[in-house]
Short mmCIF file of C-alpha atoms in Angstrom, two decimals:
data_model
loop_
_atom_site.label_atom_id
_atom_site.label_comp_id
_atom_site.label_asym_id
_atom_site.label_seq_id
_atom_site.Cartn_x
_atom_site.Cartn_y
_atom_site.Cartn_z
CA MET A 718 128.96 117.05 100.05
CA PRO A 719 129.50 119.42 103.00
CA PRO A 720 128.77 118.24 106.56
CA PHE A 721 125.11 118.28 107.44
CA SER A 722 123.84 121.13 109.61
CA PRO A 723 120.48 122.84 110.12
CA SER A 724 121.58 125.56 107.71
CA ALA A 725 122.17 122.93 105.02
CA VAL A 726 118.42 122.30 104.95
CA VAL A 727 117.89 125.74 103.40
CA THR A 728 121.13 126.00 101.39
CA GLU A 729 121.44 122.61 99.68
CA TRP A 730 118.45 122.84 97.35
CA GLY A 731 117.93 120.81 94.22
CA LEU A 732 114.96 120.08 91.98
CA SER A 733 113.56 116.67 91.21
CA PRO A 734 112.09 117.31 87.73
CA VAL A 735 109.17 114.87 87.90
CA LEU A 736 108.06 115.80 91.43
CA PHE A 737 108.55 119.52 90.74
CA VAL A 738 106.30 119.35 87.67
CA LEU A 739 103.75 117.38 89.71
CA VAL A 740 103.68 120.06 92.41
CA VAL A 741 103.40 122.91 89.89
CA TRP A 742 100.53 121.26 88.03
CA ALA A 743 98.64 120.41 91.21
CA ALA A 744 99.02 123.94 92.59
CA GLY A 745 98.10 125.49 89.23
CA LEU A 746 94.94 123.42 88.82
CA TYR A 747 93.85 124.15 92.37
CA MET A 748 94.39 127.90 92.02
CA TYR A 749 92.64 127.93 88.64
CA ALA A 750 89.61 126.21 90.18
CA VAL A 751 89.56 128.75 93.01
CA TRP A 752 89.77 131.58 90.46
CA ARG A 753 86.81 130.11 88.55
CA LEU A 754 84.73 130.07 91.72
CA HIS A 755 85.55 133.69 92.52
CA ASP A 756 84.97 134.70 88.89
CA ARG A 757 81.38 133.49 89.03
CA GLY A 758 80.75 135.10 92.40
CA ASP A 759 81.17 132.08 94.69
CA ARG A 760 83.39 132.03 97.74
CA TRP A 761 86.07 129.55 98.70
CA PRO A 762 87.64 129.61 102.20
CA VAL A 763 91.13 131.08 102.18
CA GLY A 764 92.16 128.60 104.86
CA ARG A 765 91.53 125.68 102.52
CA THR A 766 93.69 127.25 99.83
CA LEU A 767 96.50 127.88 102.30
CA ALA A 768 96.21 124.34 103.64
CA PHE A 769 96.40 122.66 100.23
CA VAL A 770 98.85 124.88 98.36
CA GLY A 771 100.99 126.09 101.24
CA GLY A 772 100.72 123.36 103.83
CA GLY A 773 100.33 120.33 101.57
CA LEU A 774 102.13 121.03 98.29
CA GLY A 775 104.56 123.44 99.95
CA THR A 776 105.62 120.82 102.48
CA PHE A 777 105.91 118.20 99.73
CA PHE A 778 108.15 120.51 97.70
CA PHE A 779 110.24 121.32 100.76
CA ALA A 780 110.66 117.65 101.70
CA THR A 781 111.65 116.57 98.19
CA SER A 782 113.75 119.55 97.06
CA SER A 783 115.40 121.15 100.10
CA GLY A 784 118.42 119.96 102.04
CA LEU A 785 116.27 117.15 103.40
CA ALA A 786 116.23 115.65 99.91
CA ALA A 787 119.94 116.33 99.44
CA TYR A 788 120.84 114.33 102.56
CA ASP A 789 117.98 111.80 102.70
CA THR A 790 120.16 109.03 101.23
CA THR A 791 123.15 110.08 103.32
CA LEU A 792 121.68 110.15 106.81
CA LEU A 793 118.86 107.89 107.94
CA SER A 794 117.85 110.46 110.54
CA VAL A 795 117.31 113.09 107.83
CA HIS A 796 115.32 110.60 105.79
CA MET A 797 113.12 109.92 108.81
CA VAL A 798 112.22 113.62 109.08
CA GLN A 799 111.33 113.54 105.41
CA HIS A 800 109.32 110.36 105.96
CA MET A 801 107.17 111.93 108.67
CA LEU A 802 106.51 115.05 106.61
CA LEU A 803 105.45 113.04 103.57
CA SER A 804 103.39 110.41 105.37
CA MET A 805 101.58 112.65 107.89
CA VAL A 806 101.87 116.41 107.33
CA VAL A 807 101.39 116.49 103.54
CA PRO A 808 98.32 114.16 103.44
CA VAL A 809 96.59 115.94 106.31
CA MET A 810 97.12 119.42 104.91
CA CYS A 811 95.97 118.34 101.44
CA ALA A 812 92.88 116.73 102.97
CA LEU A 813 92.04 119.96 104.81
CA GLY A 814 92.23 121.76 101.46
CA ALA A 815 89.16 119.83 100.19
CA PRO A 816 90.37 119.29 96.59
CA VAL A 817 87.52 116.88 95.76
CA THR A 818 84.88 119.39 96.83
CA LEU A 819 86.58 122.09 94.79
CA ALA A 820 86.66 119.81 91.74
CA LEU A 821 82.96 118.96 92.09
CA ARG A 822 82.10 122.66 92.19
CA THR A 823 84.18 123.68 89.18
CA LEU A 824 84.38 120.73 86.77
CA PRO A 825 82.14 120.66 83.69
CA ALA A 826 79.14 118.38 83.75
CA ARG A 827 80.66 115.31 82.13
CA PRO A 828 83.93 115.19 84.14
CA ARG A 829 81.87 115.85 87.28
CA ARG A 830 79.70 112.82 86.54
CA VAL A 831 82.82 110.72 86.01
CA LEU A 832 84.27 111.87 89.33
CA LEU A 833 80.99 111.16 91.12
CA SER A 834 80.81 107.69 89.61
CA VAL A 835 84.35 107.00 90.84
CA LEU A 836 83.52 108.25 94.34
CA HIS A 837 80.43 106.02 94.49
CA SER A 838 82.11 102.97 92.96
CA ARG A 839 82.70 99.77 94.88
CA PHE A 840 86.44 100.11 94.27
CA ALA A 841 86.50 103.49 96.05
CA ARG A 842 84.51 102.10 98.97
CA VAL A 843 86.91 99.19 99.36
CA LEU A 844 89.97 101.40 98.95
CA THR A 845 88.80 103.77 101.70
CA PHE A 846 87.47 101.10 104.06
CA ALA A 847 88.72 102.30 107.45
CA PRO A 848 90.19 99.01 108.81
CA LEU A 849 91.95 98.42 105.47
CA THR A 850 93.49 101.91 105.31
CA LEU A 851 94.67 101.57 108.92
CA ALA A 852 96.28 98.21 108.16
CA VAL A 853 98.03 99.56 105.06
CA TYR A 854 99.21 102.66 106.93
CA VAL A 855 100.63 100.54 109.76
CA ILE A 856 102.19 97.79 107.66
CA SER A 857 103.76 100.04 105.02
CA PRO A 858 106.70 101.38 107.12
CA TRP A 859 107.47 97.92 108.46
CA ALA A 860 107.62 96.60 104.91
CA LEU A 861 109.77 99.56 103.88
CA TYR A 862 112.44 99.33 106.57
CA PHE A 863 112.55 95.63 107.38
CA THR A 864 112.64 94.20 103.86
CA GLY A 865 114.91 94.89 100.92
CA TRP A 866 112.61 97.67 99.74
CA TYR A 867 114.40 100.57 101.43
CA ASP A 868 117.80 99.25 100.36
CA ALA A 869 116.53 99.20 96.76
CA THR A 870 115.34 102.83 96.96
CA LEU A 871 118.83 103.91 98.01
CA ARG A 872 120.28 102.47 94.80
CA SER A 873 117.57 103.55 92.33
CA ASP A 874 116.47 107.13 91.72
CA LEU A 875 113.18 105.95 90.22
CA LEU A 876 112.32 103.77 93.21
CA HIS A 877 113.41 106.58 95.51
CA GLU A 878 110.96 109.03 93.94
CA LEU A 879 108.21 106.41 93.85
CA MET A 880 108.75 105.86 97.57
CA HIS A 881 108.03 109.55 98.19
CA VAL A 882 104.78 109.33 96.23
CA HIS A 883 103.89 106.08 98.00
CA LEU A 884 104.27 107.65 101.45
CA VAL A 885 101.93 110.49 100.50
CA ALA A 886 99.39 108.16 98.86
CA VAL A 887 99.19 105.80 101.84
CA GLY A 888 98.85 108.74 104.22
CA ALA A 889 96.12 110.29 102.06
CA LEU A 890 94.10 107.06 102.02
CA PHE A 891 94.21 106.93 105.81
CA PHE A 892 93.84 110.58 106.81
CA THR A 893 91.42 111.95 104.18
CA PRO A 894 88.32 110.13 105.53
CA ILE A 895 89.36 110.97 109.10
CA LEU A 896 90.39 114.63 108.94
CA GLY A 897 89.31 115.71 105.48
CA VAL A 898 86.12 117.56 104.59
CA ASP A 899 85.58 116.05 101.15
CA PRO A 900 82.54 113.80 100.47
CA VAL A 901 84.67 110.69 99.98
CA PRO A 902 83.61 107.15 100.88
CA GLY A 903 85.00 105.66 104.05
CA ARG A 904 83.97 108.54 106.31
CA VAL A 905 82.96 107.36 109.76
CA SER A 906 81.59 108.99 112.89
CA HIS A 907 83.80 111.27 114.95
CA PRO A 908 84.22 108.83 117.86
CA PHE A 909 85.47 106.18 115.44
CA ARG A 910 87.81 108.73 113.83
CA LEU A 911 89.23 109.48 117.26
CA LEU A 912 89.75 105.77 117.83
CA MET A 913 91.56 105.43 114.51
CA LEU A 914 93.96 108.21 115.44
CA MET A 915 94.56 106.72 118.87
CA LEU A 916 95.55 103.43 117.26
CA THR A 917 98.39 105.16 115.41
CA LEU A 918 100.08 106.30 118.64
CA PRO A 919 101.41 102.92 119.80
CA PHE A 920 102.28 102.08 116.21
CA HIS A 921 104.70 104.99 115.86
CA ALA A 922 106.14 104.40 119.30
CA PHE A 923 106.66 100.68 118.73
CA LEU A 924 108.18 101.22 115.29
CA GLY A 925 110.53 103.89 116.61
CA VAL A 926 111.66 101.72 119.52
CA THR A 927 112.18 98.79 117.13
CA VAL A 928 114.37 100.91 114.85
CA MET A 929 116.37 102.12 117.84
CA GLY A 930 116.83 98.58 119.14
CA GLN A 931 117.93 97.05 115.84
CA THR A 932 121.35 95.41 115.90
CA THR A 933 121.54 95.35 112.11
CA LEU A 934 121.73 98.44 109.98
CA ILE A 935 118.78 99.53 107.89
CA GLY A 936 120.02 99.83 104.33
CA GLY A 937 122.68 97.19 104.71
CA ASP A 938 126.19 98.37 103.87
CA TRP A 939 125.00 101.59 102.23
CA TYR A 940 125.70 103.94 105.14
CA PRO A 941 129.04 102.34 106.21
CA SER A 942 130.28 102.67 102.61
CA LEU A 943 129.29 106.34 102.60
CA LYS A 944 131.18 106.94 105.83
CA ALA A 945 134.35 105.74 104.11
CA GLN A 946 133.87 108.52 101.54
CA LEU A 947 132.49 111.19 103.89
CA PRO A 948 134.44 111.06 107.18
CA TRP A 949 132.21 113.66 108.81
CA LEU A 950 129.27 111.23 108.85
CA PRO A 951 128.30 109.95 112.31
CA ASP A 952 128.42 106.29 113.23
CA PRO A 953 125.62 104.60 111.19
CA MET A 954 124.24 102.78 114.22
CA ALA A 955 124.14 105.98 116.27
CA ASP A 956 122.37 107.75 113.41
CA GLN A 957 119.89 104.87 113.22
CA HIS A 958 119.14 105.27 116.94
CA LEU A 959 118.50 108.97 116.32
CA ALA A 960 116.22 108.10 113.38
CA GLY A 961 114.15 105.82 115.61
CA GLY A 962 113.83 108.57 118.20
CA ILE A 963 112.69 111.03 115.53
CA LEU A 964 110.10 108.55 114.32
CA TRP A 965 108.81 108.02 117.85
CA GLY A 966 108.77 111.62 119.05
CA SER A 967 107.58 113.33 115.89
CA GLY A 968 104.83 110.75 115.40
CA ASP A 969 103.37 111.55 118.81
CA LEU A 970 103.74 115.30 118.31
CA ILE A 971 102.03 115.33 114.90
CA ALA A 972 99.32 112.99 116.20
CA LEU A 973 98.65 115.44 119.05
CA MET A 974 98.08 118.24 116.53
CA MET A 975 95.74 115.94 114.63
CA PHE A 976 93.77 115.27 117.82
CA VAL A 977 93.31 119.02 118.24
CA THR A 978 92.18 119.35 114.61
CA LEU A 979 89.73 116.48 114.95
CA PHE A 980 88.35 117.91 118.20
CA VAL A 981 87.72 121.28 116.54
CA GLN A 982 86.00 119.56 113.62
CA TRP A 983 83.90 117.52 116.02
CA VAL A 984 82.79 120.65 117.91
CA ARG A 985 81.91 122.45 114.67
CA ALA A 986 80.00 119.44 113.37
CA SER A 987 78.06 119.26 116.65
CA GLN A 988 77.25 122.96 116.43
CA GLN A 989 76.06 122.60 112.83
CA GLU A 990 73.92 119.61 113.79
CA ALA A 991 72.45 121.60 116.67
CA ARG A 992 71.62 124.49 114.32
CA ARG A 993 69.99 122.09 111.86
CA GLU A 994 67.95 120.55 114.65
CA ASP A 995 66.90 124.01 115.85
CA ARG A 996 65.78 124.92 112.33
CA ARG A 997 63.85 121.65 112.05
CA LEU A 998 62.10 122.25 115.36
CA ASP A 999 61.33 125.82 114.33
CA ARG A 1000 59.75 124.57 111.10
CA LEU A 1001 57.67 122.03 113.03
CA ALA A 1002 56.56 124.70 115.49
CA ARG A 1003 55.56 127.07 112.69
CA ALA A 1004 53.70 124.28 110.90
CA GLU A 1005 51.81 123.39 114.09
CA GLU A 1006 51.00 127.05 114.65
CA ARG A 1007 49.65 127.43 111.12
CA THR A 1008 47.57 124.27 111.55
CA ARG A 1009 46.19 125.55 114.85
CA ASP A 1010 45.35 128.90 113.31
CA ARG A 1011 43.49 127.23 110.44
CA ASP A 1012 41.54 125.06 112.89
CA GLU A 1013 40.59 128.12 114.91
CA GLN A 1014 39.51 129.98 111.78
CA ASP A 1015 37.42 127.01 110.65
CA ALA A 1016 35.83 126.67 114.10
CA HIS A 1017 35.01 130.39 114.45
CA PRO A 1018 32.33 130.56 111.69
CA ARG A 1019 30.67 127.43 113.03
CA GLU A 1020 30.51 128.94 116.51
CA GLN A 1021 29.00 132.13 115.08
CA ALA A 1022 26.41 130.13 113.16
CA SER A 1023 25.44 128.13 116.24
CA THR A 1024 25.09 131.18 118.47
CA ALA A 1025 23.19 133.39 115.98
CA PRO A 1026 19.49 134.17 117.01
CA SER A 1027 16.94 132.11 115.11
CA ALA A 1028 14.14 133.76 113.11
CA PRO A 1029 10.86 134.25 115.10
CA SER A 1030 8.21 131.67 114.40
CA ALA A 1031 4.84 132.65 112.96
CA PRO A 1032 2.08 133.25 115.60
CA ARG A 1033 -0.55 130.58 116.04
CA ARG A 1034 -4.09 131.27 115.09
#
């Protein structure tokens, strides 16, 4: 394996068959659903398609097939870049693509009813319960790096690929109700969503500092044994310090972009609510005006009848 460099990210490509097929199927189904909408005359925002196919699936393919995947078991710092892409960028971009909404608009009647029953099931409500998703999202990296789990993924291709899927799944459970637009259970008010995002900031910082301050190597003797075969590799402890810094800095940077996204969504939701309230008040005003007009019309004949001259009485004899 040649020494790692930024150019190696775009030159050392390789396909993971299972994950590649997964990406192709997901992109194909999404694009087919979009085509069905356009074929029947409905519109689907281009931004959602770009977010899901390009931002979500494209980033997943890049993280699992580019030079990041080629070196993710060789350098912990490279793996940490891959980790942040899979656990934060991919879930957020897929959530912004609104795949559930697209499925509800294009599925036949029976599959749509099945999907709706799943979304309204108690299992889905528990699985997307905000405190639970936050706890799983926070605990998962600690369990990965400070148990024998990560060491096992370095020695098993199957566990390594499952780890990639796990990172995306945990991120999707946490970020979809917060930043997504799909009608999934677990959605909370915008102030609470902002609080949930704020709670992730110290988590990434503390985890990154902990990785940097470790006196034992993550992965055990895996990286020192590789250095004996690849002399160009940096000192494993120095690379681990760099990995912790990447985890800390990139977590804050991505979280900042999420804050901007959530703020824009909050503003748009407030504007939509204001427009709905304006329409409601307009309907009430029109209803009151129609009621007033009917009352005036009903009162007008009575006034005319009361003011009309009475017939002259017969003269007395």
